[in-house]
Coordinates of C-alpha atoms in Angstrom, one line a residue:
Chain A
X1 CA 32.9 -9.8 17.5
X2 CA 35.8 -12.1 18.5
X3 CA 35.2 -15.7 18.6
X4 CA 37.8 -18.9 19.5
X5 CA 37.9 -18.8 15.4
X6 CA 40.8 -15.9 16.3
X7 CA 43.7 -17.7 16.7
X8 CA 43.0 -20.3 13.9
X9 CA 45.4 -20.2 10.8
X10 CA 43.6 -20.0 7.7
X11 CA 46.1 -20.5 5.2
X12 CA 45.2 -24.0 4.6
X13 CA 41.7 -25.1 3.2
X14 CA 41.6 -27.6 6.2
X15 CA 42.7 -24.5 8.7
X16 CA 40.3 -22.1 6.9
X17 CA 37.1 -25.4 7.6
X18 CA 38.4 -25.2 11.3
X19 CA 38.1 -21.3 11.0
X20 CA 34.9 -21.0 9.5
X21 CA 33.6 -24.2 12.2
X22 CA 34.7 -22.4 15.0
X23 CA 32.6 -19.2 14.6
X24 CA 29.5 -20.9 15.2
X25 CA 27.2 -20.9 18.2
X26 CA 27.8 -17.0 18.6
X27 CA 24.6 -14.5 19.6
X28 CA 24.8 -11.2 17.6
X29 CA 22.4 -8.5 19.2
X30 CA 20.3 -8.7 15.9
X31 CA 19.7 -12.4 14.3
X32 CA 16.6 -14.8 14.3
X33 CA 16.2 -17.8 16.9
X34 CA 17.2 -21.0 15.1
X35 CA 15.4 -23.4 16.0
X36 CA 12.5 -21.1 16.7
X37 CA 11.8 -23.6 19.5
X38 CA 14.6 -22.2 21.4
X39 CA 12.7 -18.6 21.5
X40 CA 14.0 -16.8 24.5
X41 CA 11.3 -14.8 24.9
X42 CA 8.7 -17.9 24.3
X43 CA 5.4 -16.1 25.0
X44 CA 3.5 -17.7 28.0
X45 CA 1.5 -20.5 27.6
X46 CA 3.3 -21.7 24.1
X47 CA 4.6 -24.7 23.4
X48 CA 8.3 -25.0 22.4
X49 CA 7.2 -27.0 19.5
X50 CA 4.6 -24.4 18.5
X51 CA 6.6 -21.4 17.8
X52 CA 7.4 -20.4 15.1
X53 CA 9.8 -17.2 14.4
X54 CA 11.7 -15.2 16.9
X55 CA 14.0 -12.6 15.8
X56 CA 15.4 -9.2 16.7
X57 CA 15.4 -7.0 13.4
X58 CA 18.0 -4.2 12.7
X59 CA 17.6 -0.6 12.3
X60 CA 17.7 0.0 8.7
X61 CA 17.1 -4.0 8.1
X62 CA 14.7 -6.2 7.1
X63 CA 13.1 -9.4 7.1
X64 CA 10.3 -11.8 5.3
X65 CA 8.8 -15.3 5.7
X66 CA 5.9 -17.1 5.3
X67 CA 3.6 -18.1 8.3
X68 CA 0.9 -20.6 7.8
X69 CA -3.1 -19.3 8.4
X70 CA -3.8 -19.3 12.1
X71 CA -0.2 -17.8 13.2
X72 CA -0.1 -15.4 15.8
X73 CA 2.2 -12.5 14.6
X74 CA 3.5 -10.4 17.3
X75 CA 5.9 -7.2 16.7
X76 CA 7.5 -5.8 19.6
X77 CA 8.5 -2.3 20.0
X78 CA 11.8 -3.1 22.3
X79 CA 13.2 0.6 23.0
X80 CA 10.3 2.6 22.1
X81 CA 11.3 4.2 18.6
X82 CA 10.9 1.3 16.1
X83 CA 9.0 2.0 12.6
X84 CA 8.1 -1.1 10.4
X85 CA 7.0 -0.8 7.1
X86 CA 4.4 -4.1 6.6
X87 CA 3.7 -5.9 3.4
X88 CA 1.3 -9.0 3.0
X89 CA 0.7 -11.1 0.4
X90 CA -1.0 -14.5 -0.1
X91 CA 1.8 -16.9 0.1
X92 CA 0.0 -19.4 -2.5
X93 CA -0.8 -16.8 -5.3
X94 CA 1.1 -14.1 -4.6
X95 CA -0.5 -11.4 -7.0
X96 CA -3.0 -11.3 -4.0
X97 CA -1.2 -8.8 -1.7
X98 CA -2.3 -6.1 0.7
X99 CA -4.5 -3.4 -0.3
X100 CA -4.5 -0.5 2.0
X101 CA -7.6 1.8 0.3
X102 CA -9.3 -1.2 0.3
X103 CA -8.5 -1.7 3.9
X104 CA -9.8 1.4 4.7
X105 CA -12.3 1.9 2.4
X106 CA -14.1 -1.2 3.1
X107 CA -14.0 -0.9 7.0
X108 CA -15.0 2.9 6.1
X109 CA -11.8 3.4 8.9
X110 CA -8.3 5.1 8.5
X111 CA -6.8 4.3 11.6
X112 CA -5.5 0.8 12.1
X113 CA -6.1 -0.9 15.9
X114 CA -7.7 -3.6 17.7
X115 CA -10.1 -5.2 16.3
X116 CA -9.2 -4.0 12.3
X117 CA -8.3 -6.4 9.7
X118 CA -5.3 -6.2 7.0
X119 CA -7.8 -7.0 3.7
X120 CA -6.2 -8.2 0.3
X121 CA -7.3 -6.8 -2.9
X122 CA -9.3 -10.3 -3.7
X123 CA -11.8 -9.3 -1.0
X124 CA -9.9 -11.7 1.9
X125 CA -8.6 -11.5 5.4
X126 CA -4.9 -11.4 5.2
X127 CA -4.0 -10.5 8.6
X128 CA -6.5 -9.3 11.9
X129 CA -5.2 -7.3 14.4
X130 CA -5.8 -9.2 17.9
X131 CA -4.2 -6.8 20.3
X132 CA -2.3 -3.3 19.9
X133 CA -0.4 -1.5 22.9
X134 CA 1.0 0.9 20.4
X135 CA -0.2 4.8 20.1
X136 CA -0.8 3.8 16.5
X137 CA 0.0 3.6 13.5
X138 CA 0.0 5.1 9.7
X139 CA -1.7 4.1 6.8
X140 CA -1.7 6.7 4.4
X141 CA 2.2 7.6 3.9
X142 CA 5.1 6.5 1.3
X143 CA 8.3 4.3 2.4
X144 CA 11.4 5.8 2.2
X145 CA 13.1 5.6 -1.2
X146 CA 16.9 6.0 -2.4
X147 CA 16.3 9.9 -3.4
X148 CA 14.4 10.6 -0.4
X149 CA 16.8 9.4 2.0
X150 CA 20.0 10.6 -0.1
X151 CA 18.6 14.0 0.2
X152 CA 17.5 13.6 3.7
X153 CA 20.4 11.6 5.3
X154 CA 22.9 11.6 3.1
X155 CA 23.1 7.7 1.7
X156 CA 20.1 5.7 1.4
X157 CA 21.3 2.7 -0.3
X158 CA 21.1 -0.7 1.3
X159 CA 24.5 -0.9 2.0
X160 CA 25.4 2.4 3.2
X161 CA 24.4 4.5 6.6
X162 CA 20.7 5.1 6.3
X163 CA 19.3 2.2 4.2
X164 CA 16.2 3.2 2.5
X165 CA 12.7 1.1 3.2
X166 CA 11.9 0.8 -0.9
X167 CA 15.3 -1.5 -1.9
X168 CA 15.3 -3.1 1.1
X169 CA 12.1 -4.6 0.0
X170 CA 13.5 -4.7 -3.2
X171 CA 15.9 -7.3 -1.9
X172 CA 13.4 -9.1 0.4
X173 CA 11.1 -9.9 -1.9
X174 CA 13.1 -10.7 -4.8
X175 CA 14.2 -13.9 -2.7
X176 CA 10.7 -15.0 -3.1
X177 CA 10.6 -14.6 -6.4
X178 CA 8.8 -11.4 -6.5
X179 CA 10.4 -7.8 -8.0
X180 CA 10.5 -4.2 -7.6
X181 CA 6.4 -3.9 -8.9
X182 CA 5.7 -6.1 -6.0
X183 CA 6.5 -3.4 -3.3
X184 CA 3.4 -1.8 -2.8
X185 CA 2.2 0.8 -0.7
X186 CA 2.9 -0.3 3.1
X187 CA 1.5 0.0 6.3
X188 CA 3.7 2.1 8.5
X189 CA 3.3 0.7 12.5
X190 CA 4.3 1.8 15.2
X191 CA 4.0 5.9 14.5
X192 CA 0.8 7.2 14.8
X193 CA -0.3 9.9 11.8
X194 CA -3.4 11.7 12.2
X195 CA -5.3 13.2 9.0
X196 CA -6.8 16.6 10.1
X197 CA -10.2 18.0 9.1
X198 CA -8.8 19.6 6.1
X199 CA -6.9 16.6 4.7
X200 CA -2.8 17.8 6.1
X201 CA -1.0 15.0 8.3
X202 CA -0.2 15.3 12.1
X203 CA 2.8 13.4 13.1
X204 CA 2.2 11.5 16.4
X205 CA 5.0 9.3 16.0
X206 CA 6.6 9.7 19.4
X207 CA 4.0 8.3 21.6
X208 CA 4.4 5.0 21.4
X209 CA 6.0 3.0 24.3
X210 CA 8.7 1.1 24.7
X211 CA 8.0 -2.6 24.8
X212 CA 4.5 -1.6 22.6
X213 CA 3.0 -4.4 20.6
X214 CA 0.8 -5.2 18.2
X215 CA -0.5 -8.6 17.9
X216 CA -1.5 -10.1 14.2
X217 CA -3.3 -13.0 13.3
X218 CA -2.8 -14.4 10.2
X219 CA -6.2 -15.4 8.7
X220 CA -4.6 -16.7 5.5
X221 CA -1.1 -18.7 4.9
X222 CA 1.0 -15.4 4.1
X223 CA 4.2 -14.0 3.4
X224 CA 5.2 -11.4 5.8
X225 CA 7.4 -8.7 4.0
X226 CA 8.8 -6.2 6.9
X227 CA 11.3 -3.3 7.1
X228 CA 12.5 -1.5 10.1
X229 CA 13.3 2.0 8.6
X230 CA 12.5 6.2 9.9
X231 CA 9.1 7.2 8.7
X232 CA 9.3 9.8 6.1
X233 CA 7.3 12.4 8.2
X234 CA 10.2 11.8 11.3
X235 CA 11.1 15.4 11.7
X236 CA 14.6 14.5 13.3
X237 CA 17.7 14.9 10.8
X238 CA 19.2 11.9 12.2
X239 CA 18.1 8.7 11.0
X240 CA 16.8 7.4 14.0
X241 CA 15.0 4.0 14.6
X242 CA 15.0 1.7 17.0
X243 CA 15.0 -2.6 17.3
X244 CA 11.7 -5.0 16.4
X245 CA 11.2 -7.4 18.1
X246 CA 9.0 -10.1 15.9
X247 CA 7.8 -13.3 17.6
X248 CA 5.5 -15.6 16.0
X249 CA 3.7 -19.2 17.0
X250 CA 1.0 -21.4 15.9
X251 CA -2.5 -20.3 16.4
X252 CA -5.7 -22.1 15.4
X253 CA -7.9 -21.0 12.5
X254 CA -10.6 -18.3 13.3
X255 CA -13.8 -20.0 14.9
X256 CA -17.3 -18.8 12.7
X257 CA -18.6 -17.5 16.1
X258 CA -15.1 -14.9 16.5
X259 CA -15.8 -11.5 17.7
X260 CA -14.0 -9.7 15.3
X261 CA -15.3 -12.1 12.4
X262 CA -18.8 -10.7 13.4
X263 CA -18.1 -7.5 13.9
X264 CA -19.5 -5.8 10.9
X265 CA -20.9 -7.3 8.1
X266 CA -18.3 -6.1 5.8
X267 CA -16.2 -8.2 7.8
X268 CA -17.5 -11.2 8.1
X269 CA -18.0 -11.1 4.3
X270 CA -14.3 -10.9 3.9
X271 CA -13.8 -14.2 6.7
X272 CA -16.5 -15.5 4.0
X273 CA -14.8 -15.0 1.4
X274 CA -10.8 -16.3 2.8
X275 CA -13.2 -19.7 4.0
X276 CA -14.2 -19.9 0.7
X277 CA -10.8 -19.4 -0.7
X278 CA -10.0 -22.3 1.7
X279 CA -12.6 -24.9 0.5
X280 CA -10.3 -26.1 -2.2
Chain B
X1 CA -21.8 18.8 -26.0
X2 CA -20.4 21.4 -24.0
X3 CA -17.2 22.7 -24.9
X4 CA -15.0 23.4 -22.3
X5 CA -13.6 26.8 -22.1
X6 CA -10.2 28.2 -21.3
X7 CA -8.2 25.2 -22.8
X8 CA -4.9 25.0 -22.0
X9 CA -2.8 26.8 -24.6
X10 CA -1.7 24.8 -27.6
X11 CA -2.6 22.8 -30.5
X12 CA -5.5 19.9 -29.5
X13 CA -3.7 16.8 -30.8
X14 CA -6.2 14.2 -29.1
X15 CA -9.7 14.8 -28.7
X16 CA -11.9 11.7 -27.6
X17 CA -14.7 10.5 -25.6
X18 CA -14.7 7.4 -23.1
X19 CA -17.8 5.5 -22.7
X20 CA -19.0 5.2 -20.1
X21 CA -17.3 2.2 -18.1
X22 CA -14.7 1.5 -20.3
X23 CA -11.2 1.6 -20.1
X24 CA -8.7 4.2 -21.7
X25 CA -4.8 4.1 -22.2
X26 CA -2.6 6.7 -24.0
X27 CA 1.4 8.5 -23.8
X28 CA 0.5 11.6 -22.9
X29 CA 3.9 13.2 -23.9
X30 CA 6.4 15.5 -21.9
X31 CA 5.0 18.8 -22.1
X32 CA 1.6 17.8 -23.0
X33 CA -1.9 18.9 -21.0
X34 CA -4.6 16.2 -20.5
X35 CA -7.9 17.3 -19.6
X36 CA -10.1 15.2 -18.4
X37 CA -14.1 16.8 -18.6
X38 CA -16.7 15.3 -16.5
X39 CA -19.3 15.5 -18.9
X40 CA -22.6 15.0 -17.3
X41 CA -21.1 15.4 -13.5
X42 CA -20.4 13.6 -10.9
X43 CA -18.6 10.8 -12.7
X44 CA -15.6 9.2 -11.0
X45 CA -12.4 8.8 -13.0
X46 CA -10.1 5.9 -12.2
X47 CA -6.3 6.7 -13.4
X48 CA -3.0 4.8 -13.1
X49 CA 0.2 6.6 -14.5
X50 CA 3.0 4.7 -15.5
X51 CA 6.8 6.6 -16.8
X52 CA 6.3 5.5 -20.4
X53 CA 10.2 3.8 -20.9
X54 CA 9.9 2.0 -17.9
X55 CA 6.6 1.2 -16.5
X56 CA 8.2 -0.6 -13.3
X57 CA 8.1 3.0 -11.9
X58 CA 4.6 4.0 -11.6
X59 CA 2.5 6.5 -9.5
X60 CA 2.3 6.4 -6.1
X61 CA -0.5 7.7 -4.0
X62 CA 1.5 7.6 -0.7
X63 CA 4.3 9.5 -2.1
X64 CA 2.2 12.0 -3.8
X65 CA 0.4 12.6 -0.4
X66 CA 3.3 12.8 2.0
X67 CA 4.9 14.9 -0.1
X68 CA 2.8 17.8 -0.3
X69 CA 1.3 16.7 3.3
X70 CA -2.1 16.3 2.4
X71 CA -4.4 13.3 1.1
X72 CA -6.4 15.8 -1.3
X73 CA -5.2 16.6 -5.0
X74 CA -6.0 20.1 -6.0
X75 CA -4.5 22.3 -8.2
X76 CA -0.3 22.7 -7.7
X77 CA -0.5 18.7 -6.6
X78 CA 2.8 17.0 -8.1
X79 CA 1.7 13.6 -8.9
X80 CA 5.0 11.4 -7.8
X81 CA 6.1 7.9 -8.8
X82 CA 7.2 5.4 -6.1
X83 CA 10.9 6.5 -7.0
X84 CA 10.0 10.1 -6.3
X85 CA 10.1 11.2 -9.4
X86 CA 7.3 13.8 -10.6
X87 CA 5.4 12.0 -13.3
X88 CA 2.7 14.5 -13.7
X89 CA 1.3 18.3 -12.2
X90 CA -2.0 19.0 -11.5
X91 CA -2.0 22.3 -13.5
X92 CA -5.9 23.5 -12.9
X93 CA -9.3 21.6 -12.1
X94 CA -12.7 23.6 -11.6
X95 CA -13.2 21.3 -8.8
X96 CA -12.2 21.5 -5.5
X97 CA -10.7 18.6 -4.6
X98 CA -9.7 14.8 -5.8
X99 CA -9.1 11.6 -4.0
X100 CA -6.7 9.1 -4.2
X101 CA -6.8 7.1 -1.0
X102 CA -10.4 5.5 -1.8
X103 CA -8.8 2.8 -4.3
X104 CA -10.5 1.4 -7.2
X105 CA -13.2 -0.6 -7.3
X106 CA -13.2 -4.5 -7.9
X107 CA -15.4 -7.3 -7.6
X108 CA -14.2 -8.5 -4.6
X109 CA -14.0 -5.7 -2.7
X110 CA -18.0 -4.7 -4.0
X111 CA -18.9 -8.4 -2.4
X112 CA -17.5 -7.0 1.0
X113 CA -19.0 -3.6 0.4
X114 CA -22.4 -4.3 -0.9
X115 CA -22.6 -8.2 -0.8
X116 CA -22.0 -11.5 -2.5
X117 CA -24.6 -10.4 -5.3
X118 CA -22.1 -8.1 -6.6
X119 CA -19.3 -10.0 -8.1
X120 CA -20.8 -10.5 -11.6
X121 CA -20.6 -6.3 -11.9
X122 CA -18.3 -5.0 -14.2
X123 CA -15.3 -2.8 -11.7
X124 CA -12.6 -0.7 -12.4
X125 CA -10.2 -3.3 -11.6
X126 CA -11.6 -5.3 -14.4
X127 CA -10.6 -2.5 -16.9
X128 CA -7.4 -1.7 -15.9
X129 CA -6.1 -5.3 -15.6
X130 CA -8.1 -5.9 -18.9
X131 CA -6.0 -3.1 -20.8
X132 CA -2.6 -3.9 -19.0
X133 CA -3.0 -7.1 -20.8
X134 CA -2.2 -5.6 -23.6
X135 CA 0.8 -4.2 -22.8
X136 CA 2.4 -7.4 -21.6
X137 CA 1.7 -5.7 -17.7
X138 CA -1.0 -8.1 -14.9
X139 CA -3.1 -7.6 -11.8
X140 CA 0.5 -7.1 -9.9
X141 CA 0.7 -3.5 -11.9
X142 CA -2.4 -2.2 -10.6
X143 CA -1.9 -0.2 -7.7
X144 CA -3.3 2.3 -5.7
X145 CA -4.7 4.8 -8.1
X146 CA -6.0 8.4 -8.6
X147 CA -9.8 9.3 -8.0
X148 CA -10.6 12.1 -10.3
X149 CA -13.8 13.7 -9.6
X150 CA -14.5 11.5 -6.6
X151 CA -15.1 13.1 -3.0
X152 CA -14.1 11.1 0.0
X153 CA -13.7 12.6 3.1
X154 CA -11.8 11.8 6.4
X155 CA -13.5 12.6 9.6
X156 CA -12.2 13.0 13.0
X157 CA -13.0 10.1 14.6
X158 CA -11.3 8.3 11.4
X159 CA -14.3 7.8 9.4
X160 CA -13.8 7.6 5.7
X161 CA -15.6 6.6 2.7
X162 CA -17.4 8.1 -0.6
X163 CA -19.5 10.5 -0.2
X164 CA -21.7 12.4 -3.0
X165 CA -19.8 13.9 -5.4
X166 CA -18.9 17.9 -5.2
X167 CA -18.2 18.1 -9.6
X168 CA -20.5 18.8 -11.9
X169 CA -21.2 18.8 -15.3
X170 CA -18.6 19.9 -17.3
X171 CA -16.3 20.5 -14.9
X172 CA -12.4 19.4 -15.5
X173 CA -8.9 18.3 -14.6
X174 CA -5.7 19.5 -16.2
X175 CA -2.9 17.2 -16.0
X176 CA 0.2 18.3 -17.7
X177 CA 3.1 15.1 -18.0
X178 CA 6.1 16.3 -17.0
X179 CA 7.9 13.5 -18.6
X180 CA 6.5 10.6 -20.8
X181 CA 3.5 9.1 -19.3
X182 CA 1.5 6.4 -19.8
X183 CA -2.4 7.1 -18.4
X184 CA -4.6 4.3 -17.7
X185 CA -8.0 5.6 -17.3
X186 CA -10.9 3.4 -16.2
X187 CA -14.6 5.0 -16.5
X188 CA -16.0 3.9 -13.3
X189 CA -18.9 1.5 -13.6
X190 CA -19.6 1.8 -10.1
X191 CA -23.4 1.7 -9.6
X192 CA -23.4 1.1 -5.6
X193 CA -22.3 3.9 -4.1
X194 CA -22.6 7.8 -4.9
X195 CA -18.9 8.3 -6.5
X196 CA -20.8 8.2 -10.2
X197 CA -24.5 9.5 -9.1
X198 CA -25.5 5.6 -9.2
X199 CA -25.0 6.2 -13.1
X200 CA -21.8 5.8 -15.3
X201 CA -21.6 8.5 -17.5
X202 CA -19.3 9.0 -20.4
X203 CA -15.7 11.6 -20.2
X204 CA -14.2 13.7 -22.5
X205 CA -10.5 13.6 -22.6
X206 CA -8.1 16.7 -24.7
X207 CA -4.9 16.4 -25.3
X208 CA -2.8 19.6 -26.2
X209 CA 0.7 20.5 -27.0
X210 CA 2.4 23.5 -26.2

């Protein structure tokens, strides 16, 4: 990328200041919105002062913040191939993270859509899902790993061609003071497995659109851990994944009379339970 | 009681039962065959595996599953770590099947299950935190784990959860570490749902060396 930074002469400290000053104000393809109030792509209806994160993520890159309980979370599918791997974990007490055989254990439900909720293993709401264009999603498979995608691609570390989901979390999370342990099983969006009667996977993962979203709620202030890597059941060779989009605003706290709160009782036991977490 | 037949070759260096709903943690050496009986039937077995020199890598059900494309252990399953390393091989089991995507059981998630009356029970969750206490490891070490004996099935319209169990008495698992590995056990003390019969019951576990 050139900038007017080209012609400066760095060879003095005060030349290299004028240098390094001049980059600034550039738009790469793939950076967050800073201030977040600037969003270009401010959903309708949403206050400048009310958003909260907008950022294009990179193939084989990753991202993590915290968003306060109420947040809307939405994750764009901009061309139609992305894959995010999705950890949550309770931004106050972070031992309390996402626990997927709870997730689907408790809603006795595998697939992941509309209506679902992302439930921590402390018997709370981390994350409800508010609205999903996708064709689906995947909640039973691994991340990709350094072996895995050294055998598969070639390179899989972080700084090489095809960066590998596990050390990219590695990275992410360590910056929260978290560590490798941390990185548990994630939810795989945005390519649709199906498990068939006798237990074997069926990949769906190209049926999901281009400009496919799936709205989250965040029913809890959490930390949102995400990579943007190939599932491990892509058949391609290539490692192929495309841009997320991730947008995210200010949201009030789920009303006792929501829909999806009341929904089953299993559910509403777990709003129960993230309120009670709240009273103190 | 029984004795289970057609051990696995070898001298029996460990021979123990587990009451029922307590926890259980041992090496199980490279080379070395765990069995796990299920003595009265029907009795769900909780199980962690950690590589003993560096628990940090640890079993993972997701890897496990999409690497042999199925979410059902049986016989031949290679039990992988989250680095993809095999930690363990499923050498032989009388029963059919095993599960590890129904999790293990903890308070909180029995007070979403089964209700807010629940949260005094004893869970599986209790055990293995309790015993990774020991070990200088937490709650954060406790990951998705390994069902043994415990039947939960997938439908077609997505539908999942544990059903009534398909062991029976005195059937078993053969687990043979293919390099150092820690086993956590915990003896389910479920009583709410049909993975234990709605009674804990105790396990035998053998350990022999080629």
């Amino acid at each position: 990328m050139s900038s007017s930074a080209d012609s400066i002469s760095t060879a003095t400290t005060h030349g290299a200041r004028d240098h390094a000053r001049a980059q600034a104000g550039q738009r790469a393809e793939f950076q967050p919105t800073i201030p977040a109030a600037g969003a270009l792509d401010r959903p309708p209806g949403v206050a400048p002062a009310d958003m909260l994160w907008e950022e294009t993520v990179e193939p084989g890159n990753y991202t993590a913040r915290v968003l306060p309980r109420g947040a809307n979370l939405r994750l764009t599918d901009l061309a139609g191939d992305t894959c995010v791997q999705l950890l949550l974990f309770n931004a106050a007490a972070t031992a309390e993270r996402l626990n997927l055989p709870d997730t689907v254990k408790i809603q006795w439900q595998a697939y992941l859509g509309e209506g679902a909720l992302l439930l921590s293993d402390m018997g709370r709401v981390l994350a409800s899902v508010r609205e999903d264009t996708t064709a689906g999603h995947d909640l039973f498979n691994a991340m990709s790993n350094q072996a895995r995608n050294d055998t598969r691609y070639g390179s899989g570390s972080v700084h090489g061609t095809a960066p590998n989901a596990r050390d990219r979390f590695a990275v992410a999370l360590s910056k929260f003071g978290l560590g490798r342990v941390d990185i548990g099983p994630a939810a795989n969006l945005f390519k649709k497995v199906i498990v068939a009667a006798d237990g074997s996977f069926t990949w769906h993962g190209d049926e999901s659109p281009a400009g496919g979203r799936l709205l989250l709620r965040c029913e809890m202030d959490v930390l949102v851990a995400l990579t943007v890597t190939p599932h491990v059941l892509d058949p391609r060779p290539e490692y192929t994944v495309t841009p997320l989009g991730v947008t995210a605003w200010r949201g009030a706290v789920t009303p006792p009379d929501d829909p999806v709160r009341l929904s089953t009782p299993e559910r509403t036991r777990a709003f129960e339970n993230t309120e009670d977490w709240y009273l103190s | 009681m029984s004795t289970p037949s057609e051990l696995p070759t070898g001298r029996i260096v460990y021979d123990e039962v587990v009451a029922a709903r307590a926890p259980w943690s041992k090496v199980v050496k490279a080379g070395e065959t765990l069995r796990i009986v299920d003595l009265e039937g029907n009795q769900a077995v909780d199980c962690i595996l950690y590589r003993a020199d560096d628990p940090v890598e640890r079993y993972s059900a997701a890897d496990t599953m999409t690497a042999q494309n199925n979410v059902y252990l049986v016989t031949g399953t290679e039990l992988l770590s989250n680095e993809g390393n095999v930690l363990m091989t499923i050498t032989g089991t009388t029963v059919e099947r095993h599960d590890t995507v129904g999790g293990a059981c903890s308070r909180e998630s029995n007070s979403l299950r089964y209700g807010h009356h629940t949260r005094a029970q004893h869970a599986c969750v209790e055990n293995f935190v309790h015993d990774n206490a020991r070990r200088g490891m937490g709650k954060r070490d406790v990951v998705p784990n390994i069902n043994w004996f415990m039947n939960v099935p997938v439908e077609a319209d997505g539908s999942l959860g544990i059903v009534d169990g398909i062991s029976a008495p005195g059937m078993w698992v053969d687990l043979r570490a293919e390099i150092d590995t820690l086993v956590a056990i915990s003896n389910c003390p479920q009583i709410n749902n049909p993975c234990n019969g709605f009674n804990p019951t105790p396990v035998r576990l053998i350990i022999t060396a080629p």
